PDB file of C-alpha atoms in Angstrom:
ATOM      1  CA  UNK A   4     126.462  87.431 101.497  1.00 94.00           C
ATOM      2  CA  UNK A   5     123.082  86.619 103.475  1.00 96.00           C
ATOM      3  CA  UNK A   6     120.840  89.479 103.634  1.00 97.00           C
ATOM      4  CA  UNK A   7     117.520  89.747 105.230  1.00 98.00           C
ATOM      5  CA  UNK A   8     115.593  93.861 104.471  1.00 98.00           C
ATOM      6  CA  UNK A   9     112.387  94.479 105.882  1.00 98.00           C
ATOM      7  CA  UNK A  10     110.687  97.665 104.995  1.00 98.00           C
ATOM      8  CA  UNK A  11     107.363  98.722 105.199  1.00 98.00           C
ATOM      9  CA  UNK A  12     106.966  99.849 108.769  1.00 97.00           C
ATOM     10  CA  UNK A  13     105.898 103.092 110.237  1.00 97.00           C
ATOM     11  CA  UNK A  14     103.623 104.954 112.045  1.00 98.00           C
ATOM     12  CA  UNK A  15      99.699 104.292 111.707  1.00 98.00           C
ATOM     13  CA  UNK A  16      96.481 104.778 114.354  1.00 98.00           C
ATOM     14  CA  UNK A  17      94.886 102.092 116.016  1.00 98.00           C
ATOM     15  CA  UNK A  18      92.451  99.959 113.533  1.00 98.00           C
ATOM     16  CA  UNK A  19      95.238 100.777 110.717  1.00 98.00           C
ATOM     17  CA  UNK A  20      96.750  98.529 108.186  1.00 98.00           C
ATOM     18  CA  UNK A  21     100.436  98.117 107.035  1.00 98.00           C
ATOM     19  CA  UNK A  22     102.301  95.605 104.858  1.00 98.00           C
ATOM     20  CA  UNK A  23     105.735  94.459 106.018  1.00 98.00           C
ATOM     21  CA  UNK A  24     108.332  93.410 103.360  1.00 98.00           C
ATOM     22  CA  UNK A  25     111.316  91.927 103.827  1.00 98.00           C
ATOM     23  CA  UNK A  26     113.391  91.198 100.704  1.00 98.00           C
ATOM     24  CA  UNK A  27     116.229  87.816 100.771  1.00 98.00           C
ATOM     25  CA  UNK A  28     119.318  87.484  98.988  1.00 97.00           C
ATOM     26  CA  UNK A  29     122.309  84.998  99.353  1.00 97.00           C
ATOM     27  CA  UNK A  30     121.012  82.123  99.803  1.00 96.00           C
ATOM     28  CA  UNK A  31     118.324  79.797  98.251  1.00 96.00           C
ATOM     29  CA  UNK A  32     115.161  81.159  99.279  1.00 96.00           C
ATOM     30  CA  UNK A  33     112.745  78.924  98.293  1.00 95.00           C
ATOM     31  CA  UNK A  34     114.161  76.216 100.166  1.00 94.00           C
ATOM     32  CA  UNK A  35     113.922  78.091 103.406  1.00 95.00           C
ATOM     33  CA  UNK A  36     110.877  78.773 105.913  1.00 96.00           C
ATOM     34  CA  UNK A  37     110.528  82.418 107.068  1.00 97.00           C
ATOM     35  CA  UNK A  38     109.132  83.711 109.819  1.00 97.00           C
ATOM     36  CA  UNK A  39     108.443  87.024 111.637  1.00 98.00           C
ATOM     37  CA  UNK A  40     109.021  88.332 114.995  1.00 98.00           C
ATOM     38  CA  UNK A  41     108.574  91.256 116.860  1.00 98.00           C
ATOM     39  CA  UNK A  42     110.573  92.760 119.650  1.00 98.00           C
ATOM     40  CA  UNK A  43     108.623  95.588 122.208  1.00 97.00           C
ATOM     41  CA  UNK A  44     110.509  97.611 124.374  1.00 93.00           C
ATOM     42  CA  UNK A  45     111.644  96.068 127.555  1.00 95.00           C
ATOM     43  CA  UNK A  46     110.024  92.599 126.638  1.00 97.00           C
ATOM     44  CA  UNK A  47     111.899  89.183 124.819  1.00 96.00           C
ATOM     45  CA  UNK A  48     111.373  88.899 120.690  1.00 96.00           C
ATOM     46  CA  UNK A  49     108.424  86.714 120.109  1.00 97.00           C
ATOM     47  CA  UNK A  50     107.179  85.083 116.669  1.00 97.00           C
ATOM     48  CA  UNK A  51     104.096  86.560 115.243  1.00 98.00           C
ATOM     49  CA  UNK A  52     103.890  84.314 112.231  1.00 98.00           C
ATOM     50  CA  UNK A  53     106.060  82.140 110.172  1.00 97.00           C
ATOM     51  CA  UNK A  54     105.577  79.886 106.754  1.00 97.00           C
ATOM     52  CA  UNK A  55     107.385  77.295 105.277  1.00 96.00           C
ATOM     53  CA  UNK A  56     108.945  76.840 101.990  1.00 94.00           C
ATOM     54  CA  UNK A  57     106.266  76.752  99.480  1.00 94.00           C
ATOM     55  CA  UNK A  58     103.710  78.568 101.833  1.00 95.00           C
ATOM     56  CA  UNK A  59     101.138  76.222 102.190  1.00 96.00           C
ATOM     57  CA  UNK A  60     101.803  75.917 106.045  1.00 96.00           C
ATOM     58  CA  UNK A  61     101.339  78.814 108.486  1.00 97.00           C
ATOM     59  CA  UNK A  62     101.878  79.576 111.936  1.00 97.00           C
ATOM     60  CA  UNK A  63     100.194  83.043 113.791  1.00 98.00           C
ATOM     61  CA  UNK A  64     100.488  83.743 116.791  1.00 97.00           C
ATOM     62  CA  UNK A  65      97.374  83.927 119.007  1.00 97.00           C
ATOM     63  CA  UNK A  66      97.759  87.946 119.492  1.00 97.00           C
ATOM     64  CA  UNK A  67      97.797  87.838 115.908  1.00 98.00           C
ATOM     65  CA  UNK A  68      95.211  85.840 114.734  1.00 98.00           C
ATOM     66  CA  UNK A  69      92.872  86.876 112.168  1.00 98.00           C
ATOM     67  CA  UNK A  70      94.358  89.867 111.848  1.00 98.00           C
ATOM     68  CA  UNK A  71      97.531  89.550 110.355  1.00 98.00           C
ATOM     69  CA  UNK A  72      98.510  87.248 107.274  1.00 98.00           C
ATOM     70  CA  UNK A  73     102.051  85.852 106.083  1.00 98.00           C
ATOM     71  CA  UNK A  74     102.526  85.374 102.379  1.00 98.00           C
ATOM     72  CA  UNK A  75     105.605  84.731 100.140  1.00 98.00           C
ATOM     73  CA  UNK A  76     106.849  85.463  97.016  1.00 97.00           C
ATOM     74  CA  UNK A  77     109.249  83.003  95.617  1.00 96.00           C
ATOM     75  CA  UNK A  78     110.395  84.058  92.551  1.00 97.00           C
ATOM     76  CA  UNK A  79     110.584  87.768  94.252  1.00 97.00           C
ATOM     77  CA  UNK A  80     112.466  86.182  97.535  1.00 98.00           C
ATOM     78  CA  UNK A  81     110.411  88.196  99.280  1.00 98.00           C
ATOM     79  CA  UNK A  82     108.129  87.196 102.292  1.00 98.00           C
ATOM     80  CA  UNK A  83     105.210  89.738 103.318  1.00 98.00           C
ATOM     81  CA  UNK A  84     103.323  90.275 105.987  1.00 98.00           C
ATOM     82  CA  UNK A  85      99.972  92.392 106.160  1.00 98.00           C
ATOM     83  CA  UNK A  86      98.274  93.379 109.216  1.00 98.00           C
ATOM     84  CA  UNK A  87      95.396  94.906 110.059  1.00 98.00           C
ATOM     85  CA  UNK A  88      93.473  96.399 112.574  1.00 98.00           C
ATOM     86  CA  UNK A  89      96.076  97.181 114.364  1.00 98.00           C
ATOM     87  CA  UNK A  90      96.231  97.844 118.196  1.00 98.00           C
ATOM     88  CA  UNK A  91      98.792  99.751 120.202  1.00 97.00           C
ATOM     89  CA  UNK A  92      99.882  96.523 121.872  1.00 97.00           C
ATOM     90  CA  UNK A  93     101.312  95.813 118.547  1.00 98.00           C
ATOM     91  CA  UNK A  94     103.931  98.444 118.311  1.00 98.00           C
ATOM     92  CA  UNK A  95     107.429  96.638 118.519  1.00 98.00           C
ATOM     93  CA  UNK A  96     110.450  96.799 116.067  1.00 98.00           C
ATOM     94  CA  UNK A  97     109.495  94.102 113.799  1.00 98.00           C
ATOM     95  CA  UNK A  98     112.225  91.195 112.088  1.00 98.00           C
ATOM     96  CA  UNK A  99     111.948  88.993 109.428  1.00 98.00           C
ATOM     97  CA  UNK A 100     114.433  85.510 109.839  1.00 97.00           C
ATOM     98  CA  UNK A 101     115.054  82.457 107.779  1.00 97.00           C
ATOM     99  CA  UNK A 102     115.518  79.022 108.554  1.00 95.00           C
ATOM    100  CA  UNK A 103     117.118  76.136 106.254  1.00 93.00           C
ATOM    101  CA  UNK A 104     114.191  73.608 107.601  1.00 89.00           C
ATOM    102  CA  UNK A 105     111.234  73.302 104.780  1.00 79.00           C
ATOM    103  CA  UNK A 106     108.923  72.622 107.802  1.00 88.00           C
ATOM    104  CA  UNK A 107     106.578  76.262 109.779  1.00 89.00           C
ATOM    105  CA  UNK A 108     109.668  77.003 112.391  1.00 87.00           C
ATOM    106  CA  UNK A 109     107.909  78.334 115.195  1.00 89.00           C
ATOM    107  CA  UNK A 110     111.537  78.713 117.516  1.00 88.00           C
ATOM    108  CA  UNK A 111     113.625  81.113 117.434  1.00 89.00           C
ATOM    109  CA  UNK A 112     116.592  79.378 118.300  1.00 88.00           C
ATOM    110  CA  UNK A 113     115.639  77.768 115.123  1.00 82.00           C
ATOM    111  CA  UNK A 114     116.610  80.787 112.544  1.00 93.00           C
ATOM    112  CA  UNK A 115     119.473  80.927 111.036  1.00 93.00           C
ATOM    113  CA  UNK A 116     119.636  84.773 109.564  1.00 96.00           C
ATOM    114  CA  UNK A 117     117.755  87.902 110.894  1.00 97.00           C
ATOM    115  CA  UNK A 118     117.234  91.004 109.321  1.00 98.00           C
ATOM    116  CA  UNK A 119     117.714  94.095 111.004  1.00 97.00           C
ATOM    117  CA  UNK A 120     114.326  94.846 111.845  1.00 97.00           C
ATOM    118  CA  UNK A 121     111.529  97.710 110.880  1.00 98.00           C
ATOM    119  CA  UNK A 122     109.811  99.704 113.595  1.00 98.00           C
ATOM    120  CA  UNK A 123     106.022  99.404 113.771  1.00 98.00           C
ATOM    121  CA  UNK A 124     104.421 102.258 116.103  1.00 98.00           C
ATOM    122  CA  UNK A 125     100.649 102.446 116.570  1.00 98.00           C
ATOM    123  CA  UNK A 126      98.881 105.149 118.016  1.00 97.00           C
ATOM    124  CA  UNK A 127      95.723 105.150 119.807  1.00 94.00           C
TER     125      UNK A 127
END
């Protein structure tokens, strides 16, 4: 059974740090790219960053840039993402996904499991 757990959200002021987790089982994790999303109320999910298999390719998303950082763990299946100086434009419910391509996936048509998501509040 394909599971996707993200932890590591909560609730932090503006110019805070936190470090998403989000822990894969069921399927061959090294041979998948991951990616993260993030879904604010009332708007459409939109990638923030993804990496591909062996995490030497990235992808961030301009809002994100230089201020958060996707990393993997392979032998943990575990994909992490840290972000910093956070903003309250960042607050969404945040979701890690995996896709069976090698290749950054930067679609999110192109996922093939999703977690269920941690909520990420920041205050100003």
């Amino acid at each position: 059974q394909v599971q996707l757990v993200e932890s590591g959200g909560g609730l932090v002021q503006a110019g805070g740090s936190l470090r998403l987790s989000c822990a894969a089982s069921g399927f061959t994790f090294s041979n998948y790219a991951m990616g993260w999303f993030r879904q604010a109320p009332g708007k459409e999910r939109e990638i923030v960053s993804a990496i591909n298999w062996s995490g030497t390719n990235t992808y961030y998303a301009d809002s994100v840039k230089g201020r958060f950082t996707i990393s993997r763990g392979n032998a943990k299946n575990t994909v992490y993402l840290q972000m910093n100086s956070l903003k309250p434009e960042d607050t969404a419910v945040y979701y890690c996904a995996a896709d069976h391509s090698s290749a950054v996936v930067t679609t999110i048509r192109g996922y093939d499991y999703w977690g269920q998501g941690t909520q990420v509040t920041v205050s100003s």
